[in-house]
Coordinates of C-alpha atoms and ligand atoms in Angstrom, one line a residue:
X1 CA 5.4 -5.0 31.3
X2 CA 5.0 -1.3 30.7
X3 CA 3.7 -0.5 27.2
X4 CA 5.0 2.8 25.6
X5 CA 2.4 5.5 25.3
X6 CA 3.0 5.9 21.6
X7 CA 4.2 2.5 20.4
X8 CA 3.8 3.2 16.7
X9 CA 6.7 5.0 15.0
X10 CA 5.9 8.6 13.9
X11 CA 6.8 8.1 10.3
X12 CA 4.0 5.5 9.9
X13 CA 1.5 8.3 10.7
X14 CA 2.5 10.1 7.5
X15 CA 0.9 7.4 5.4
X16 CA -2.6 6.0 5.3
X17 CA -4.1 2.6 4.5
X18 CA -4.4 2.2 0.7
X19 CA -8.1 3.0 0.0
X20 CA -8.2 0.5 -2.9
X21 CA -7.3 -2.2 -0.4
X22 CA -9.9 -1.0 2.1
X23 CA -12.7 -1.5 -0.5
X24 CA -11.4 -4.9 -1.5
X25 CA -11.4 -6.0 2.2
X26 CA -15.0 -4.8 2.7
X27 CA -16.2 -6.5 -0.5
X28 CA -14.3 -9.7 0.6
X29 CA -16.0 -9.6 4.0
X30 CA -19.5 -9.4 2.4
X31 CA -18.7 -12.1 0.0
X32 CA -17.5 -14.4 2.8
X33 CA -20.9 -13.8 4.4
X34 CA -22.6 -15.1 1.2
X35 CA -23.5 -11.7 -0.2
X36 CA -23.6 -11.6 -4.1
X37 CA -21.2 -8.7 -4.6
X38 CA -20.2 -7.3 -8.0
X39 CA -16.6 -6.2 -7.6
X40 CA -15.4 -3.2 -9.7
X41 CA -12.8 -2.3 -7.0
X42 CA -10.0 -4.7 -8.0
X43 CA -7.2 -3.1 -10.0
X44 CA -6.1 -6.3 -11.6
X45 CA -6.7 -8.4 -14.7
X46 CA -9.3 -11.1 -14.4
X47 CA -7.3 -13.2 -17.0
X48 CA -5.2 -16.0 -15.8
X49 CA -1.4 -15.8 -16.2
X50 CA -0.6 -17.2 -19.6
X51 CA 0.4 -20.9 -19.7
X52 CA 3.9 -20.4 -21.1
X53 CA 4.7 -18.1 -18.1
X54 CA 3.3 -20.6 -15.6
X55 CA 5.3 -23.4 -17.2
X56 CA 8.6 -21.5 -16.9
X57 CA 7.9 -21.2 -13.1
X58 CA 7.3 -24.9 -12.9
X59 CA 10.5 -25.6 -14.8
X60 CA 12.4 -23.3 -12.4
X61 CA 11.1 -25.3 -9.5
X62 CA 12.0 -28.6 -11.1
X63 CA 15.5 -27.3 -11.8
X64 CA 15.8 -26.2 -8.2
X65 CA 16.1 -22.5 -9.0
X66 CA 15.0 -21.8 -5.5
X67 CA 17.9 -20.0 -3.8
X68 CA 18.8 -16.4 -3.2
X69 CA 19.6 -14.4 -6.4
X70 CA 21.4 -11.0 -6.5
X71 CA 19.3 -8.5 -4.5
X72 CA 18.4 -6.4 -7.5
X73 CA 17.5 -9.3 -9.7
X74 CA 19.3 -11.8 -11.9
X75 CA 21.4 -10.6 -14.8
X76 CA 19.3 -12.8 -17.1
X77 CA 16.1 -11.0 -16.1
X78 CA 17.7 -7.5 -16.3
X79 CA 18.9 -8.3 -19.8
X80 CA 15.4 -9.6 -20.8
X81 CA 13.8 -6.3 -19.4
X82 CA 16.3 -4.1 -21.3
X83 CA 15.7 -6.1 -24.5
X84 CA 11.9 -6.0 -24.2
X85 CA 12.0 -2.2 -23.6
X86 CA 14.3 -1.8 -26.6
X87 CA 12.1 -3.9 -28.8
X88 CA 8.9 -2.1 -27.7
X89 CA 10.2 1.5 -27.4
X90 CA 13.6 1.7 -29.1
X91 CA 15.4 2.6 -25.8
X92 CA 18.9 1.6 -25.0
X93 CA 19.3 0.5 -21.4
X94 CA 22.0 -1.8 -20.1
X95 CA 21.5 -4.3 -17.3
X96 CA 23.6 -2.0 -15.0
X97 CA 20.8 0.6 -15.4
X98 CA 18.1 -1.9 -14.4
X99 CA 16.8 -3.0 -11.0
X100 CA 14.1 -5.7 -10.4
X101 CA 11.8 -5.3 -7.4
X102 CA 8.9 -7.1 -5.7
X103 CA 6.3 -5.4 -8.0
X104 CA 6.2 -2.0 -9.5
X105 CA 4.9 -0.6 -6.2
X106 CA 8.1 -1.8 -4.4
X107 CA 10.2 -0.1 -7.1
X108 CA 8.3 3.2 -6.8
X109 CA 8.7 3.0 -3.0
X110 CA 12.4 2.4 -3.2
X111 CA 12.9 5.1 -5.9
X112 CA 11.2 7.7 -3.8
X113 CA 13.1 6.6 -0.6
X114 CA 16.4 6.7 -2.5
X115 CA 15.9 10.1 -4.0
X116 CA 13.6 12.3 -1.9
X117 CA 15.0 14.4 0.9
X118 CA 12.8 16.1 3.5
X119 CA 11.6 19.4 2.0
X120 CA 11.9 18.2 -1.6
X121 CA 8.8 18.9 -3.7
X122 CA 7.3 16.2 -6.0
X123 CA 4.7 17.3 -8.6
X124 CA 1.8 14.9 -9.0
X125 CA -1.1 15.4 -11.4
X126 CA -4.6 14.8 -9.9
X127 CA -6.3 12.3 -10.0
X128 CA -3.3 10.3 -9.0
X129 CA -2.6 6.7 -8.1
X130 CA -2.9 6.5 -4.3
X131 CA 0.6 5.3 -3.6
X132 CA 2.5 8.3 -4.9
X133 CA 1.2 10.6 -2.2
X134 CA 2.0 8.2 0.6
X135 CA 5.5 7.2 -0.5
X136 CA 6.5 10.8 -1.0
X137 CA 5.1 11.7 2.4
X138 CA 7.0 8.7 3.9
X139 CA 10.2 10.0 2.5
X140 CA 9.5 13.4 4.1
X141 CA 8.9 15.1 0.7
X142 CA 6.1 17.5 -0.1
X143 CA 3.5 16.6 -2.7
X144 CA 2.6 19.4 -5.0
X145 CA -0.7 18.5 -6.7
X146 CA -1.7 19.7 -10.2
X147 CA -5.4 19.7 -10.9
X148 CA -6.6 18.5 -14.3
X149 CA -9.8 19.1 -16.1
X150 CA -12.4 16.5 -16.5
X151 CA -13.7 18.1 -19.7
X152 CA -10.2 17.7 -21.1
X153 CA -10.2 14.0 -20.2
X154 CA -8.0 14.7 -17.2
X155 CA -5.0 15.2 -19.5
X156 CA -1.8 16.9 -18.2
X157 CA 0.0 19.7 -20.2
X158 CA 3.5 21.0 -19.9
X159 CA 2.1 24.5 -19.0
X160 CA 0.3 23.0 -16.1
X161 CA 3.4 21.4 -14.7
X162 CA 5.6 24.5 -15.4
X163 CA 3.4 26.6 -13.2
X164 CA 4.2 24.4 -10.2
X165 CA 8.0 24.2 -10.6
X166 CA 10.1 25.8 -7.9
X167 CA 13.7 25.6 -6.9
X168 CA 12.7 22.8 -4.5
X169 CA 11.1 20.6 -7.2
X170 CA 13.0 17.3 -7.2
X171 CA 10.7 15.1 -9.2
X172 CA 7.6 15.1 -11.5
X173 CA 5.5 11.9 -11.6
X174 CA 3.6 11.1 -14.8
X175 CA 1.5 8.0 -15.1
X176 CA 0.2 7.4 -18.6
X177 CA -2.2 5.7 -19.1
X178 CA -3.5 6.8 -15.8
X179 CA -4.9 4.9 -12.9
X180 CA -7.7 6.0 -12.1
X181 CA -8.8 8.1 -15.1
X182 CA -7.4 6.2 -18.1
X183 CA -6.0 9.5 -19.4
X184 CA -3.1 9.2 -21.9
X185 CA -0.4 11.8 -22.2
X186 CA -0.2 13.6 -25.5
X187 CA 3.2 12.7 -26.8
X188 CA 4.2 16.3 -27.6
X189 CA 3.2 17.5 -24.1
X190 CA 5.1 14.7 -22.5
X191 CA 8.2 15.7 -24.6
X192 CA 7.8 19.3 -23.4
X193 CA 7.6 18.1 -19.8
X194 CA 10.8 16.1 -20.4
X195 CA 12.6 19.2 -21.6
X196 CA 11.3 21.3 -18.7
X197 CA 12.6 18.8 -16.2
X198 CA 15.8 17.7 -17.8
X199 CA 17.0 21.4 -18.3
X200 CA 16.6 21.9 -14.6
X201 CA 18.0 18.6 -13.5
X202 CA 14.6 17.5 -12.1
X203 CA 13.8 13.8 -12.2
X204 CA 10.8 12.7 -14.3
X205 CA 9.3 9.5 -13.1
X206 CA 7.3 7.7 -15.8
X207 CA 5.1 5.0 -14.4
X208 CA 4.6 2.6 -17.3
X209 CA 2.5 0.1 -15.5
X210 CA -0.3 0.2 -18.1
X211 CA 1.9 1.1 -21.1
X212 CA 0.6 -1.7 -23.3
X213 CA -3.1 -1.0 -22.7
X214 CA -3.7 1.9 -25.1
X215 CA -6.9 2.1 -27.2
X216 CA -6.4 5.0 -29.6
X217 CA -2.6 5.4 -29.9
X218 CA 0.6 3.5 -30.1
X219 CA 2.6 2.7 -27.0
X220 CA 5.8 4.8 -26.5
X221 CA 8.2 5.6 -23.8
X222 CA 9.6 9.0 -23.0
X223 CA 12.8 7.3 -22.1
X224 CA 13.5 6.8 -25.8
X225 CA 14.3 10.6 -26.2
X226 CA 17.9 11.5 -26.7
X227 CA 19.5 12.5 -23.3
X228 CA 16.5 11.0 -21.3
X229 CA 18.5 8.5 -19.4
X230 CA 20.0 11.1 -17.1
X231 CA 16.8 12.3 -15.5
X232 CA 14.0 10.0 -16.6
X233 CA 13.1 7.2 -14.2
X234 CA 11.1 4.4 -15.7
X235 CA 9.0 2.4 -13.2
X236 CA 7.7 -0.7 -14.9
X237 CA 5.7 -3.7 -13.9
X238 CA 4.8 -7.1 -15.3
X239 CA 1.6 -7.3 -13.1
X240 CA -1.0 -5.9 -15.6
X241 CA 0.8 -6.5 -18.9
X242 CA 1.1 -10.3 -18.3
X243 CA -1.7 -10.8 -15.8
X244 CA 0.9 -11.5 -13.1
X245 CA -0.3 -9.4 -10.2
X246 CA 0.4 -12.1 -7.6
X247 CA 3.9 -12.9 -8.8
X248 CA 5.3 -9.5 -7.7
X249 CA 7.8 -8.5 -10.4
X250 CA 8.4 -4.9 -11.3
X251 CA 11.5 -3.0 -12.5
X252 CA 13.2 0.3 -12.7
X253 CA 15.3 1.6 -15.6
X254 CA 17.2 4.4 -14.0
X255 CA 20.7 5.9 -13.9
X256 CA 23.4 3.5 -12.5
X257 CA 23.9 5.6 -9.4
X258 CA 20.2 5.3 -8.6
X259 CA 20.3 1.5 -9.2
X260 CA 23.2 1.5 -6.6
X261 CA 21.2 3.4 -4.0
X262 CA 18.0 1.3 -4.5
X263 CA 19.9 -1.9 -4.4
X264 CA 21.5 -0.9 -1.1
X265 CA 18.0 -0.3 0.3
X266 CA 16.6 -3.4 -1.2
X267 CA 19.4 -5.6 0.1
X268 CA 18.4 -4.7 3.7
X269 CA 14.6 -5.2 3.2
X270 CA 13.2 -7.7 0.7
X271 CA 16.5 -8.8 -0.9
X272 CA 15.8 -10.4 -4.2
X273 CA 12.4 -10.8 -5.8
X274 CA 11.3 -14.5 -5.7
X275 CA 13.7 -16.6 -7.8
X276 CA 11.0 -18.7 -9.4
X277 CA 9.0 -15.5 -10.4
X278 CA 12.2 -14.1 -12.0
X279 CA 12.4 -17.1 -14.3
X280 CA 8.7 -16.7 -15.1
X281 CA 9.3 -13.0 -15.9
X282 CA 12.1 -13.9 -18.3
X283 CA 9.6 -16.1 -20.2
X284 CA 6.9 -13.3 -20.1
X285 CA 9.3 -10.8 -21.6
X286 CA 11.0 -13.1 -24.2
X287 CA 8.1 -15.4 -25.0
X288 CA 5.1 -14.9 -27.3
X289 CA 3.3 -11.6 -26.7
X290 CA -0.1 -12.6 -28.2
X291 CA -1.8 -12.8 -24.8
X292 CA -1.2 -9.0 -24.4
X293 CA -2.9 -8.2 -27.7
X294 CA -5.8 -10.5 -26.8
X295 CA -6.3 -8.8 -23.4
X296 CA -6.2 -5.4 -25.0
X297 CA -8.9 -6.3 -27.5
X298 CA -11.1 -7.6 -24.7
X299 CA -10.5 -4.5 -22.5
X300 CA -11.5 -2.3 -25.5
X301 CA -14.8 -4.0 -25.8
X302 CA -15.5 -3.6 -22.1
X303 CA -14.4 0.0 -22.1
X304 CA -16.9 0.8 -24.9
X305 CA -19.6 -1.0 -23.0
X306 CA -18.9 0.6 -19.6
X307 CA -18.6 4.1 -20.9
X308 CA -21.9 3.8 -22.9
X309 CA -23.8 2.4 -19.9
X310 CA -22.4 5.0 -17.6
X311 CA -23.4 7.8 -19.9
X312 CA -26.9 6.4 -20.1
X313 CA -27.4 7.1 -16.4
X314 CA -29.2 10.5 -16.1
X315 CA -26.8 13.1 -14.7
X316 CA -23.7 11.0 -14.9
X317 CA -20.8 12.1 -17.1
X318 CA -17.7 10.0 -18.0
X319 CA -14.6 11.1 -19.8
X320 CA -13.4 8.6 -22.4
X321 CA -10.6 6.5 -20.9
X322 CA -7.9 6.1 -23.6
X323 CA -5.9 3.4 -21.8
X324 CA -5.6 1.2 -18.7
X325 CA -8.8 -0.6 -17.6
X326 CA -10.6 2.0 -15.5
X327 CA -13.5 4.4 -16.0
X328 CA -13.8 7.4 -13.7
X329 CA -17.4 8.7 -13.9
X330 CA -18.6 11.9 -12.3
X331 CA -21.5 10.9 -9.9
X332 CA -22.0 14.4 -8.4
X333 CA -25.7 14.1 -9.4
X334 CA -26.3 12.1 -6.2
X335 CA -23.9 13.9 -3.9
X336 CA -25.7 15.8 -1.1
X337 CA -28.8 13.7 -1.6
X338 CA -30.1 11.0 0.8
X339 CA -27.3 11.5 3.3
X340 CA -24.5 10.9 0.7
X341 CA -22.2 13.8 1.3
X342 CA -19.1 12.5 -0.5
X343 CA -18.0 9.7 -2.8
X344 CA -16.8 7.7 0.2
X345 CA -20.4 7.7 1.6
X346 CA -21.7 7.0 -1.9
X347 CA -19.4 4.0 -2.3
X348 CA -20.3 2.6 1.1
X349 CA -24.0 2.9 0.4
X350 CA -23.6 1.4 -3.1
X351 CA -21.8 -1.6 -1.6
X352 CA -24.3 -2.1 1.3
X353 CA -27.5 -1.3 -0.6
X354 CA -26.7 -2.4 -4.2
X355 CA -23.8 -4.8 -3.5
X356 CA -21.4 -3.2 -6.0
X357 CA -17.8 -2.3 -5.0
X358 CA -16.2 0.8 -6.5
X359 CA -13.4 3.0 -5.2
X360 CA -14.3 6.5 -4.0
X361 CA -12.6 9.4 -5.9
X362 CA -11.3 10.9 -2.6
X363 CA -8.6 8.1 -2.7
X364 CA -7.3 9.7 -5.9
X365 CA -7.6 13.3 -4.9
X366 CA -11.0 14.3 -6.5
X367 CA -14.4 14.6 -4.9
X368 CA -17.0 13.9 -7.5
X369 CA -15.9 10.6 -9.0
X370 CA -15.6 6.9 -8.4
X371 CA -13.3 4.5 -10.0
X372 CA -14.7 1.5 -11.8
X373 CA -12.3 -1.3 -12.9
X374 CA -13.5 -3.1 -16.0
X375 CA -11.0 -5.8 -15.6
X376 CA -13.9 -8.2 -15.0
X377 CA -16.2 -10.3 -17.2
X378 CA -18.9 -8.7 -19.5
X379 CA -21.5 -10.7 -17.4
X380 CA -20.3 -8.9 -14.2
X381 CA -20.1 -5.6 -16.0
X382 CA -23.7 -5.9 -17.1
X383 CA -25.0 -6.9 -13.6
X384 CA -23.0 -4.2 -11.9
X385 CA -24.0 -1.4 -14.3
X386 CA -27.6 -2.4 -14.0
X387 CA -27.3 -2.0 -10.2
X388 CA -25.4 1.3 -10.3
X389 CA -28.0 2.7 -12.8
X390 CA -30.9 1.8 -10.5
X391 CA -29.1 3.0 -7.4
X392 CA -28.3 6.4 -8.9
X393 CA -31.8 6.9 -10.4
X394 CA -33.4 6.0 -7.0
X395 CA -31.2 8.4 -5.1
X396 CA -31.0 11.5 -7.3
Ligands
PLP401 C1 -0.4 3.3 -11.7 C2 0.2 2.1 -11.0 N1 1.5 2.0 -10.9 C3 2.1 0.9 -10.3 C4 1.3 -0.1 -9.9 C5 2.1 -1.3 -9.2 O1 1.7 -2.5 -9.6 P1 2.5 -3.8 -9.0 O2 3.1 -3.4 -7.7 O3 1.5 -4.9 -9.0 O4 3.6 -4.0 -10.0 C6 -0.1 -0.1 -10.0 C7 -0.9 -1.1 -9.4 O5 -2.1 -1.0 -9.3 C8 -0.6 1.1 -10.6 O6 -2.0 1.2 -10.7

């Protein structure tokens, strides 16, 4: 049989393998060979899913809730999402403005595919979560990156966004708290960005994946502003808030026309999110919320420890993360030394010589940083930071 010269579709070449997954694979490989790896690469809570949520899934199985559901999620879950968002942020969404997807990533993928036309510009602050760039490229859009300043904690201002607006701007993506930097949007600046975008009919996507994990301020949603529902697109996820990364439940709170477009797309790809997981998600949103508070308290302790230990390493700087569970230290003190030209090479050498997995900053659009996830035990943090300290001192 003749094999075509270029068997892979062209649009696939517009995206790259998620770098966070590459590190996880390499760390996994070493571990399977018996190597004692400290893994700071994983972007997921180390806590188990709370018992009440697990029990709801078991109940769903016992009650044979195991069939197809509507493609965009059950009405019960959509109601629970709208109620939770209202309770937490005083928003006013109806189930018809809600879509449930197979994780927040799926929702963001479908949102961009449903809204971006070739040539449309999408404004993305740097450092960014890897996926934004690839899903915008996949839709044929153009990413317009906005640099932020490490000395300002990587925060984004309205003036910075305004400079990059053009008649082709279709969407601005804000992720607060940010993966990878932990930066949190100043509320006043976020409101100004909302006004800039809504006045021009530009979509403002707010990725609220880490919205409950804030250390110095109260959670809020830009979607609560009057008039926000027309242009604000909320991308939400249960993955981090309820330690449910493997369950794959995310949601969008978006205009009804956008729900329609996304549901059409979803109905021809994944169809509904898993029925059992939807029942578990209802319990997560309506049940006790103490586990979220307990996780936040633990993350705060770890954040303080990690930032202190990183700042003790000669030459390393680290902006204070104000949310999420990542630190984003500047390790330029070792770049250009001992054959480590960039953070990718640094990360490879750190893994092979000191057995610590981190994610190189190139994945997030900067070239002097690495991402450390502190969603792991204090014991692992101590071991890993000892190793990083020694490795950097030895090589700088
Ligand atoms: C900023 C951000 N948004 C969205 C997601 C999506 O998470 P999930 O697909 O597990 O809901 C992630 C996951 O790492 C993330 O870091």
